[in-house]
Coordinates of C-alpha atoms in Angstrom, one line a residue:
Chain A
G177 CA 0.0 0.0 0.0
Q178 CA 0.9 3.6 -0.1
S179 CA 0.4 6.4 2.4
L180 CA 1.4 10.1 2.5
E181 CA 1.5 12.6 5.3
Q182 CA 1.4 16.3 4.9
P183 CA 0.4 19.1 7.3
S184 CA -3.3 19.9 7.3
E185 CA -2.8 23.7 7.5
V186 CA -0.1 26.3 7.0
T187 CA -0.4 30.1 7.4
A188 CA 2.1 32.6 6.1
V189 CA 2.3 36.3 5.4
E190 CA 2.2 37.8 1.9
G191 CA 5.7 38.1 0.5
A192 CA 7.1 35.4 2.7
I193 CA 8.5 31.9 1.9
V194 CA 6.6 28.8 2.9
Q195 CA 7.6 25.1 2.8
I196 CA 5.0 22.3 2.7
N197 CA 6.4 18.9 3.5
C198 CA 5.3 15.5 2.4
T199 CA 6.5 12.1 3.7
Y200 CA 5.5 8.9 2.1
Q201 CA 5.5 5.2 2.5
T202 CA 5.1 3.2 -0.7
S203 CA 5.6 -0.4 -1.9
G204 CA 7.2 1.0 -5.1
F205 CA 8.2 4.5 -5.9
Y206 CA 8.3 6.3 -9.2
G207 CA 8.0 10.0 -8.5
L208 CA 6.5 12.8 -6.3
S209 CA 4.0 15.3 -7.8
W210 CA 2.4 18.5 -6.4
Y211 CA -1.0 19.9 -7.2
Q212 CA -2.7 23.2 -6.3
Q213 CA -6.5 23.4 -5.8
H214 CA -8.5 26.5 -5.1
D215 CA -11.8 26.3 -3.3
G216 CA -14.4 25.0 -5.8
G217 CA -11.9 24.4 -8.5
A218 CA -10.1 21.6 -10.1
P219 CA -6.6 20.4 -9.1
T220 CA -3.8 21.9 -11.3
F221 CA -0.5 20.3 -11.8
L222 CA 2.5 22.2 -10.4
S223 CA 5.6 19.9 -10.5
Y224 CA 7.0 16.3 -10.7
N225 CA 10.2 15.0 -9.2
G226 CA 11.3 11.6 -10.6
L227 CA 14.9 12.0 -9.3
D228 CA 16.4 13.4 -6.1
G229 CA 17.0 17.1 -6.0
L230 CA 15.3 20.4 -6.6
E231 CA 13.1 21.4 -9.5
E232 CA 12.3 25.1 -10.0
T233 CA 9.4 26.6 -11.9
G234 CA 9.1 30.4 -11.3
R235 CA 8.1 31.1 -7.7
F236 CA 7.6 27.4 -6.9
S237 CA 10.2 24.8 -6.3
S238 CA 9.9 21.1 -5.4
F239 CA 12.4 18.9 -3.7
L240 CA 12.7 15.1 -3.4
S241 CA 14.9 12.8 -1.3
R242 CA 14.1 9.2 -2.1
S243 CA 16.4 7.9 0.6
D244 CA 14.4 9.8 3.2
S245 CA 11.0 9.2 1.5
Y246 CA 10.5 12.9 1.7
G247 CA 9.7 15.9 -0.4
Y248 CA 8.6 19.5 -0.1
L249 CA 7.0 22.3 -2.1
L250 CA 8.6 25.7 -1.6
L251 CA 6.6 28.8 -2.5
Q252 CA 8.5 32.1 -2.6
E253 CA 7.2 35.7 -2.7
L254 CA 3.8 34.6 -1.5
Q255 CA 0.8 36.2 -3.0
M256 CA -2.8 36.2 -1.8
K257 CA -3.8 34.1 -4.8
D258 CA -1.5 31.3 -3.5
S259 CA -4.1 30.7 -0.8
A260 CA -5.3 27.2 -1.8
S261 CA -4.9 23.5 -1.0
Y262 CA -1.7 21.8 -2.0
F263 CA -1.6 18.0 -2.6
C264 CA 1.4 15.8 -2.8
A265 CA 1.0 12.6 -4.8
V266 CA 3.2 9.5 -5.4
G267 CA 3.2 7.2 -8.4
G268 CA 3.6 7.6 -12.0
D269 CA 4.6 4.2 -13.3
L270 CA 4.3 4.3 -17.1
T271 CA 5.6 0.8 -17.6
G272 CA 2.6 -1.2 -16.7
G273 CA 1.2 0.2 -13.4
G274 CA -1.4 2.3 -15.2
N275 CA 0.4 5.5 -14.3
K276 CA -1.7 5.7 -11.1
L277 CA -1.2 8.4 -8.5
T278 CA -1.9 8.2 -4.7
F279 CA -2.8 11.6 -3.3
G280 CA -2.2 13.0 0.2
T281 CA -5.1 14.6 2.1
G282 CA -3.8 18.1 1.3
T283 CA -2.4 21.2 3.0
Q284 CA -4.6 24.3 3.3
L285 CA -2.3 27.3 2.8
K286 CA -3.6 30.6 4.1
V287 CA -1.8 33.7 3.0
E288 CA -2.4 36.7 5.2
L289 CA -1.6 40.4 4.7
Chain B
N779 CA -8.1 23.2 -27.2
A780 CA -10.8 22.7 -24.7
G781 CA -8.6 20.4 -22.6
V782 CA -10.7 18.1 -20.4
T783 CA -14.4 18.7 -20.2
Q784 CA -17.1 17.1 -18.0
T785 CA -20.8 17.0 -18.2
P786 CA -22.9 17.6 -16.3
K787 CA -21.4 20.2 -13.8
F788 CA -24.1 19.6 -11.2
R789 CA -26.6 16.8 -10.6
V790 CA -29.0 15.8 -7.9
L791 CA -30.1 12.1 -7.8
K792 CA -32.5 10.2 -5.6
T793 CA -31.3 7.0 -4.0
G794 CA -31.5 4.1 -6.5
Q795 CA -31.4 6.2 -9.6
S796 CA -28.7 5.7 -12.3
M797 CA -26.7 8.2 -14.2
T798 CA -23.6 8.6 -16.5
L799 CA -20.9 11.2 -16.2
L800 CA -19.1 12.1 -19.5
C801 CA -15.5 13.1 -19.7
A802 CA -13.9 14.2 -23.0
Q803 CA -10.4 15.3 -23.8
D804 CA -9.0 16.7 -27.0
M805 CA -5.3 16.2 -26.3
N806 CA -5.0 12.7 -27.7
H807 CA -4.0 11.4 -24.3
E808 CA -3.8 7.6 -23.7
Y809 CA -4.4 7.6 -20.0
M810 CA -7.7 8.7 -18.4
Y811 CA -8.9 8.6 -14.8
W812 CA -12.0 9.1 -12.7
Y813 CA -11.5 10.4 -9.1
R814 CA -13.8 11.3 -6.3
Q815 CA -13.0 14.0 -3.7
D816 CA -14.8 14.2 -0.4
P817 CA -14.6 17.2 2.0
G818 CA -11.1 17.4 3.6
M819 CA -9.8 14.5 1.7
G820 CA -7.5 13.9 -1.2
L821 CA -8.5 12.5 -4.5
R822 CA -9.3 8.8 -4.6
L823 CA -9.1 6.8 -7.8
I824 CA -12.3 5.1 -8.9
H825 CA -11.4 3.6 -12.3
Y826 CA -8.8 4.3 -15.0
S827 CA -8.0 3.4 -18.6
V828 CA -4.6 3.1 -20.3
G829 CA -6.1 3.3 -23.8
E830 CA -9.1 2.9 -26.0
G831 CA -11.1 -0.2 -25.1
T832 CA -9.4 -0.7 -21.8
T833 CA -10.5 -0.1 -18.2
A834 CA -9.3 -1.1 -14.8
K835 CA -10.3 -0.8 -11.2
G836 CA -8.8 1.8 -8.9
E837 CA -9.0 2.3 -5.2
V838 CA -12.7 2.7 -4.7
P839 CA -14.5 1.0 -7.7
D840 CA -17.6 -0.5 -6.0
G841 CA -20.9 0.9 -7.3
Y842 CA -19.3 2.4 -10.4
N843 CA -18.7 1.2 -14.0
V844 CA -16.7 2.8 -16.8
S845 CA -16.3 2.5 -20.5
R846 CA -13.7 3.9 -23.0
L847 CA -15.1 3.1 -26.4
K848 CA -13.4 6.1 -28.0
K849 CA -10.0 7.4 -27.1
Q850 CA -11.2 10.9 -26.3
N851 CA -14.1 9.8 -24.1
F852 CA -14.3 8.1 -20.7
L853 CA -17.7 7.5 -19.2
L854 CA -18.5 6.9 -15.5
G855 CA -21.7 5.2 -14.6
L856 CA -23.5 4.9 -11.3
E857 CA -25.8 1.9 -11.4
S858 CA -27.9 2.5 -8.4
A859 CA -26.9 5.8 -6.6
A860 CA -26.4 5.8 -2.8
P861 CA -26.0 8.8 -0.4
S862 CA -22.4 7.6 0.2
Q863 CA -21.7 8.5 -3.5
T864 CA -22.4 12.2 -2.8
S865 CA -19.1 13.7 -3.9
V866 CA -17.2 15.8 -6.4
Y867 CA -16.1 13.7 -9.4
F868 CA -13.0 14.7 -11.4
C869 CA -11.9 13.3 -14.6
A870 CA -8.3 13.6 -15.7
S871 CA -6.0 12.6 -18.6
T872 CA -2.3 12.5 -19.2
T873 CA 0.7 11.1 -21.1
S874 CA 3.3 12.0 -18.6
P875 CA 4.3 10.1 -15.4
G876 CA 3.3 12.6 -12.7
G877 CA 1.1 15.2 -14.4
R878 CA -2.6 15.2 -14.9
F879 CA -4.9 17.5 -16.7
F880 CA -8.1 17.7 -14.7
G881 CA -11.6 18.5 -15.8
P882 CA -13.7 21.1 -13.9
G883 CA -15.6 18.5 -11.9
T884 CA -19.1 17.2 -11.4
R885 CA -20.8 17.9 -8.1
L886 CA -23.2 15.1 -7.4
T887 CA -25.7 14.9 -4.5
V888 CA -27.6 11.7 -3.8
L889 CA -30.6 12.2 -1.6

């Protein structure tokens, strides 16, 4: 089976940096993904780490350490529009596993003035 | 490109009624998925398809059926709706390992 843990809620100030952690336990690991979901909206894909290290996309960065079964999403220069839920997900086997993802329960990020 | 579209957007059913949710994608993706999302929870996989004519069970398949007769369409059926199936249903498609393109969702209430 697979399980993921992430904080349920994080609060930060506009302009600050926030890190959302994700630890996982899986029977087989292929990669760690991050998704953003605003209230009432659909999840949108942010990043995917298939290998250890840091991936940067604009104000967002994602990190993976496979030896520690751990990853994080880093959001810089926080804006009010970043207030949303953030989900980590593991999976992504294209070789026969159906490319399935298992999602965490999400972290509600609140950005305050 | 419309991306991933879902119909209907909202639906209210009575217990025991049946319905079909339609998902369509215009990106020529092989993989398609149906998820449900309940308050305060992540997305749980109901069924998925790795190509036209194929379907497979996900994490929570009971009470649902699916069909993928055409590559661009993935249908989710509820045979006999139950209040426990009240949820938001998302369809998604992809060709990449970790990414998904999600549709806007269908909000279903079963009374």
